[in-house]
XYZ file of C-alpha atoms in Angstrom:
345
model
C 33.029 -15.257 -17.290
C 32.753 -16.918 -13.916
C 29.349 -15.824 -13.270
C 28.294 -16.534 -16.795
C 29.597 -20.085 -16.501
C 27.238 -20.394 -13.325
C 24.319 -20.166 -15.811
C 24.517 -23.689 -16.707
C 23.637 -23.124 -20.299
C 25.678 -24.455 -23.153
C 26.815 -21.027 -24.305
C 28.495 -18.406 -22.201
C 27.064 -15.141 -22.883
C 28.510 -11.629 -22.891
C 26.768 -8.834 -21.296
C 25.942 -7.267 -24.569
C 24.541 -10.519 -25.916
C 22.416 -10.866 -22.626
C 21.011 -7.384 -22.895
C 19.763 -8.162 -26.444
C 17.733 -11.195 -25.459
C 13.926 -10.833 -25.271
C 13.641 -13.639 -22.728
C 15.839 -14.319 -19.643
C 17.995 -17.447 -19.565
C 20.151 -18.462 -16.702
C 23.421 -17.616 -18.312
C 22.142 -14.164 -19.287
C 21.029 -13.493 -15.768
C 24.408 -14.724 -14.382
C 26.238 -12.466 -16.882
C 24.248 -9.559 -15.515
C 25.224 -10.573 -11.896
C 28.803 -10.545 -12.750
C 28.763 -7.197 -14.259
C 26.811 -5.820 -11.239
C 29.401 -7.401 -8.800
C 32.453 -5.960 -10.636
C 34.271 -3.199 -8.564
C 34.696 -1.202 -11.882
C 31.044 -1.292 -12.960
C 29.866 1.883 -14.684
C 26.668 3.503 -13.322
C 25.138 3.801 -16.881
C 25.737 0.183 -17.606
C 23.937 -0.643 -14.165
C 21.118 1.358 -15.558
C 20.907 -0.891 -18.826
C 21.173 -3.928 -16.593
C 18.360 -2.927 -14.201
C 16.376 -1.823 -17.104
C 16.627 -5.184 -18.718
C 15.918 -7.062 -15.395
C 12.694 -5.157 -14.961
C 11.602 -6.003 -18.637
C 12.401 -9.624 -17.999
C 10.395 -9.633 -14.702
C 7.324 -7.885 -16.254
C 7.438 -10.534 -19.046
C 7.597 -13.695 -16.762
C 7.791 -12.791 -13.070
C 8.050 -16.268 -11.697
C 10.527 -17.664 -13.875
C 12.868 -14.717 -13.589
C 12.499 -14.668 -9.943
C 13.695 -18.214 -9.829
C 16.626 -17.567 -12.294
C 17.698 -14.505 -9.942
C 17.670 -16.739 -6.905
C 19.551 -19.511 -8.695
C 22.465 -17.347 -9.572
C 22.398 -15.311 -6.279
C 21.656 -12.013 -8.044
C 20.123 -10.201 -5.071
C 23.417 -9.170 -3.244
C 24.790 -7.817 -6.637
C 21.655 -5.658 -6.932
C 22.184 -4.201 -3.411
C 25.934 -3.653 -3.979
C 25.205 -1.761 -7.265
C 22.563 0.434 -5.386
C 24.968 1.168 -2.708
C 27.724 2.217 -5.120
C 25.563 4.010 -7.753
C 22.362 4.943 -6.019
C 23.171 8.625 -6.342
C 22.212 8.376 -9.914
C 18.403 8.893 -10.030
C 17.861 6.425 -12.900
C 19.921 3.664 -11.033
C 17.862 4.377 -7.968
C 14.502 4.300 -9.729
C 15.162 1.155 -11.673
C 16.941 -0.724 -8.936
C 14.149 -0.017 -6.479
C 11.756 -1.454 -9.019
C 13.825 -4.525 -9.432
C 13.753 -5.053 -5.754
C 10.024 -4.627 -5.510
C 9.464 -7.135 -8.404
C 12.137 -9.653 -7.298
C 10.505 -10.147 -3.904
C 6.835 -9.986 -4.904
C 5.219 -13.001 -3.331
C 8.669 -14.776 -3.080
C 9.887 -15.514 0.272
C 13.312 -16.927 -0.784
C 14.229 -13.754 -2.706
C 13.087 -11.735 0.432
C 15.292 -13.747 2.636
C 18.319 -13.184 0.307
C 17.704 -9.438 -0.006
C 17.396 -9.142 3.754
C 20.580 -10.989 4.131
C 22.313 -8.462 1.859
C 21.022 -5.717 4.204
C 18.652 -4.281 1.659
C 16.402 -2.174 3.972
C 18.895 0.474 4.953
C 19.818 0.900 1.228
C 16.072 1.509 0.416
C 15.816 3.956 3.224
C 18.883 5.870 2.186
C 17.625 6.056 -1.310
C 14.454 7.587 -0.163
C 16.202 10.165 1.676
C 18.619 10.810 -1.260
C 15.833 11.135 -3.932
C 12.982 12.486 -1.689
C 11.849 14.903 -4.313
C 11.351 12.228 -7.029
C 7.978 10.756 -7.100
C 8.999 7.640 -9.193
C 11.716 6.714 -6.851
C 9.482 7.216 -3.818
C 6.850 5.077 -5.475
C 9.115 2.182 -6.306
C 10.567 2.389 -2.614
C 7.079 2.198 -1.287
C 6.430 -0.881 -3.321
C 9.728 -2.352 -2.233
C 8.872 -1.900 1.395
C 5.405 -3.393 0.792
C 6.736 -6.611 -0.805
C 9.707 -6.894 1.754
C 7.054 -6.583 4.632
C 4.529 -8.863 3.275
C 6.393 -12.120 3.694
C 7.007 -13.466 7.125
C 10.872 -13.201 6.853
C 11.533 -10.437 9.258
C 11.246 -7.763 6.630
C 8.710 -5.786 8.686
C 10.994 -5.685 11.727
C 13.865 -4.472 9.672
C 11.803 -1.693 8.230
C 10.700 -0.530 11.643
C 14.224 -0.600 13.085
C 15.526 1.394 10.155
C 12.864 3.949 10.691
C 11.191 3.033 7.310
C 7.693 4.028 8.536
C 8.875 7.652 8.924
C 10.181 7.643 5.288
C 6.803 6.143 4.054
C 4.826 8.767 5.880
C 7.153 11.485 4.691
C 6.817 10.352 1.079
C 3.116 10.271 1.315
C 3.092 13.779 2.696
C 5.468 15.192 0.172
C 3.867 13.545 -2.806
C 0.346 13.888 -1.688
C -1.040 14.392 -5.310
C 0.928 11.297 -6.688
C -1.759 8.461 -6.538
C 0.841 5.727 -6.946
C 2.814 6.916 -3.880
C -0.589 7.197 -1.899
C -1.783 3.783 -2.916
C 1.475 1.916 -2.491
C 2.289 3.886 0.773
C -0.882 2.758 2.377
C -0.307 -0.854 1.223
C 3.025 -0.781 2.800
C 1.770 0.710 6.039
C -0.970 -1.700 6.172
C 1.320 -4.743 5.880
C 3.632 -3.515 8.557
C 0.674 -2.827 10.955
C -0.944 -6.203 10.223
C 2.194 -8.052 11.123
C 2.372 -6.307 14.385
C 5.833 -4.740 13.953
C 4.744 -1.154 13.427
C 3.552 1.805 15.668
C 0.551 3.358 14.192
C 1.542 6.894 14.921
C 0.638 8.954 11.796
C -0.970 6.235 9.773
C -4.575 7.415 10.284
C -3.676 10.968 9.098
C -1.920 9.557 5.985
C -4.853 7.359 5.036
C -7.385 10.351 5.410
C -5.082 12.600 3.439
C -4.748 9.973 0.741
C -8.546 9.586 0.396
C -9.119 13.399 0.544
C -6.546 14.054 -2.125
C -7.850 11.227 -4.422
C -11.488 10.680 -3.641
C -12.162 8.783 -6.965
C -9.032 6.516 -7.173
C -10.213 2.883 -6.713
C -6.856 1.488 -5.797
C -6.386 4.162 -3.163
C -9.725 3.540 -1.697
C -8.976 0.010 -1.442
C -5.575 0.302 0.151
C -6.575 3.106 2.572
C -9.708 1.006 3.548
C -7.650 -1.857 4.507
C -5.216 0.426 6.433
C -8.084 2.056 8.364
C -9.430 -1.372 9.069
C -6.202 -2.540 10.673
C -6.049 0.779 12.647
C -9.533 1.013 14.038
C -11.282 -2.335 14.132
C -11.380 -6.194 14.480
C -11.135 -7.559 11.104
C -13.444 -10.371 11.862
C -16.529 -8.259 11.753
C -17.589 -5.183 9.740
C -19.138 -3.794 13.061
C -16.078 -4.191 15.299
C -14.876 -1.424 17.419
C -11.459 0.314 17.837
C -8.419 -1.664 19.017
C -6.719 -1.073 22.257
C -2.932 -0.325 22.133
C -2.264 -4.066 22.879
C -3.982 -5.013 19.787
C -7.046 -6.648 21.319
C -10.537 -5.409 20.561
C -12.432 -3.571 23.167
C -15.651 -5.127 24.451
C -18.438 -4.618 21.944
C -21.756 -3.184 22.857
C -24.961 -4.502 21.166
C -26.015 -3.127 17.892
C -28.913 -1.554 19.232
C -27.294 0.282 22.169
C -26.406 4.083 22.142
C -22.815 3.340 22.740
C -22.620 1.233 19.507
C -24.121 4.226 17.552
C -21.472 6.527 18.930
C -18.472 4.155 18.354
C -19.105 2.993 14.775
C -16.422 4.746 12.726
C -17.483 6.239 9.346
C -15.183 4.220 7.303
C -16.377 1.027 8.845
C -19.901 1.988 7.926
C -19.029 2.714 4.251
C -17.082 -0.679 4.053
C -19.916 -2.617 5.500
C -22.111 -1.425 2.751
C -19.585 -2.203 0.022
C -16.584 -4.213 0.860
C -14.822 -3.309 -2.564
C -14.531 0.229 -1.138
C -16.318 2.302 -3.799
C -18.224 4.206 -1.134
C -14.901 5.261 0.421
C -14.973 8.257 -1.896
C -17.456 9.752 0.401
C -15.349 9.400 3.610
C -13.522 12.669 3.421
C -16.707 14.790 3.048
C -18.409 12.820 5.789
C -15.353 13.200 8.137
C -15.425 17.077 7.705
C -18.601 17.292 9.418
C -19.080 14.120 11.504
C -17.107 11.956 13.856
C -19.100 8.819 13.555
C -22.382 7.217 12.257
C -24.564 8.598 14.990
C -23.951 12.086 13.881
C -24.957 11.292 10.333
C -28.214 9.629 11.378
C -29.057 12.442 13.777
C -28.991 14.990 10.955
C -30.286 12.821 7.978
C -32.396 10.170 9.658
C -33.740 11.533 12.900
C -37.061 9.772 12.364
C -35.446 6.436 11.038
C -35.764 7.354 7.318
C -32.874 8.596 5.226
C -33.417 12.184 4.102
C -32.899 12.631 0.213
C -30.977 15.781 1.218
C -28.186 13.373 2.251
C -27.437 12.634 -1.373
C -27.583 16.241 -2.377
C -25.218 17.400 0.430
C -22.691 14.413 -0.174
C -23.127 14.691 -3.919
C -23.996 11.127 -4.359
C -24.881 11.186 -8.019
C -24.528 7.378 -8.856
C -27.774 5.544 -8.632
C -25.943 2.324 -7.554
C -24.376 4.242 -4.668
C -27.610 5.660 -3.570
C -29.252 2.229 -3.488
C -26.532 0.961 -1.291
C -27.218 3.631 1.260
C -30.997 3.140 1.007
C -30.672 -0.617 1.382
C -28.557 -0.247 4.445
C -31.137 2.001 6.150
C -33.899 -0.409 5.392
C -31.926 -3.381 6.653
C -30.116 -1.737 9.596
C -31.732 1.397 10.754
C -34.616 -0.250 12.566
C -32.359 -2.503 14.768
C -30.000 0.571 15.405
C -32.936 2.651 16.609
C -34.340 0.513 19.464
C -35.888 2.044 22.629
C -33.706 4.690 24.110
C -31.077 4.345 21.409
C -32.226 6.262 18.302
C -29.965 8.330 16.130
C -30.439 11.307 18.441
C -28.459 9.473 21.066
C -25.349 10.019 19.318
C -23.432 13.278 18.564
C -21.547 15.048 15.805
């Protein structure tokens, strides 16, 4: 009743009354908080509470996030996960609550970090490593905890969360949600400068290879590859040094530039949305960089139609993007002494 009274509404709601509400109120959220905090809470009651919180968050994310913050629900969620996280449904739903609670909300991220949420997420990933839904929700939770500048990225790295993300992506390679959200979490960790990049390139390549037509994976993997390999200020940037500073770039017409342009940067330069990334895995099996592609398919400066046949480029729009790039760029890339043949496979 103490937590219900915190709600500030005229009526004090029981938990049963709260769980029957379609829309969240402060008193209802406070009632849920009190039940989660109770030392004698039942695991299946926690499942019902987490399920209702997720329903409310889906219906009105911003309003429910504010209600959760106003009654201090975050540490109660973490406590319930510590106590009942062995239950798969508790873990699945609770990780989903964490992910939604801190989506674009720095205050809730701070409250969750104070409650030491990151080690709990890591522990649940270990405990339920075979379950794709739990791993997916954990990937989203790490992504959302890392994207705000509240120290979440550092906590994840310190707790060896990157290893868990990579392990989840490896074990659930054919789960598109784990792949997309795992790439998104890794990209945020790398972008904030908190994470070592070991294993990330492989993870992005495997995600693209397993799901070549999935738009969400293409976008998240492309962002991760961009963070790994190039200066984001230019589509023709070159690989970063370990210190995070870009190496000195050669001019676009030099042989060195042809050798160093990564395949994924070439594809993104033609289509920033990432639709051409579906051809990355096929290209990567045969070529290391753009120069190798041009040596085989454009030795005289004109794109050979066999390129579309070998790469299985059937969509007319995609073909036109490749052809346009060749018309616009190939001439300047094939200056004296720096033609496609200067590169290597």
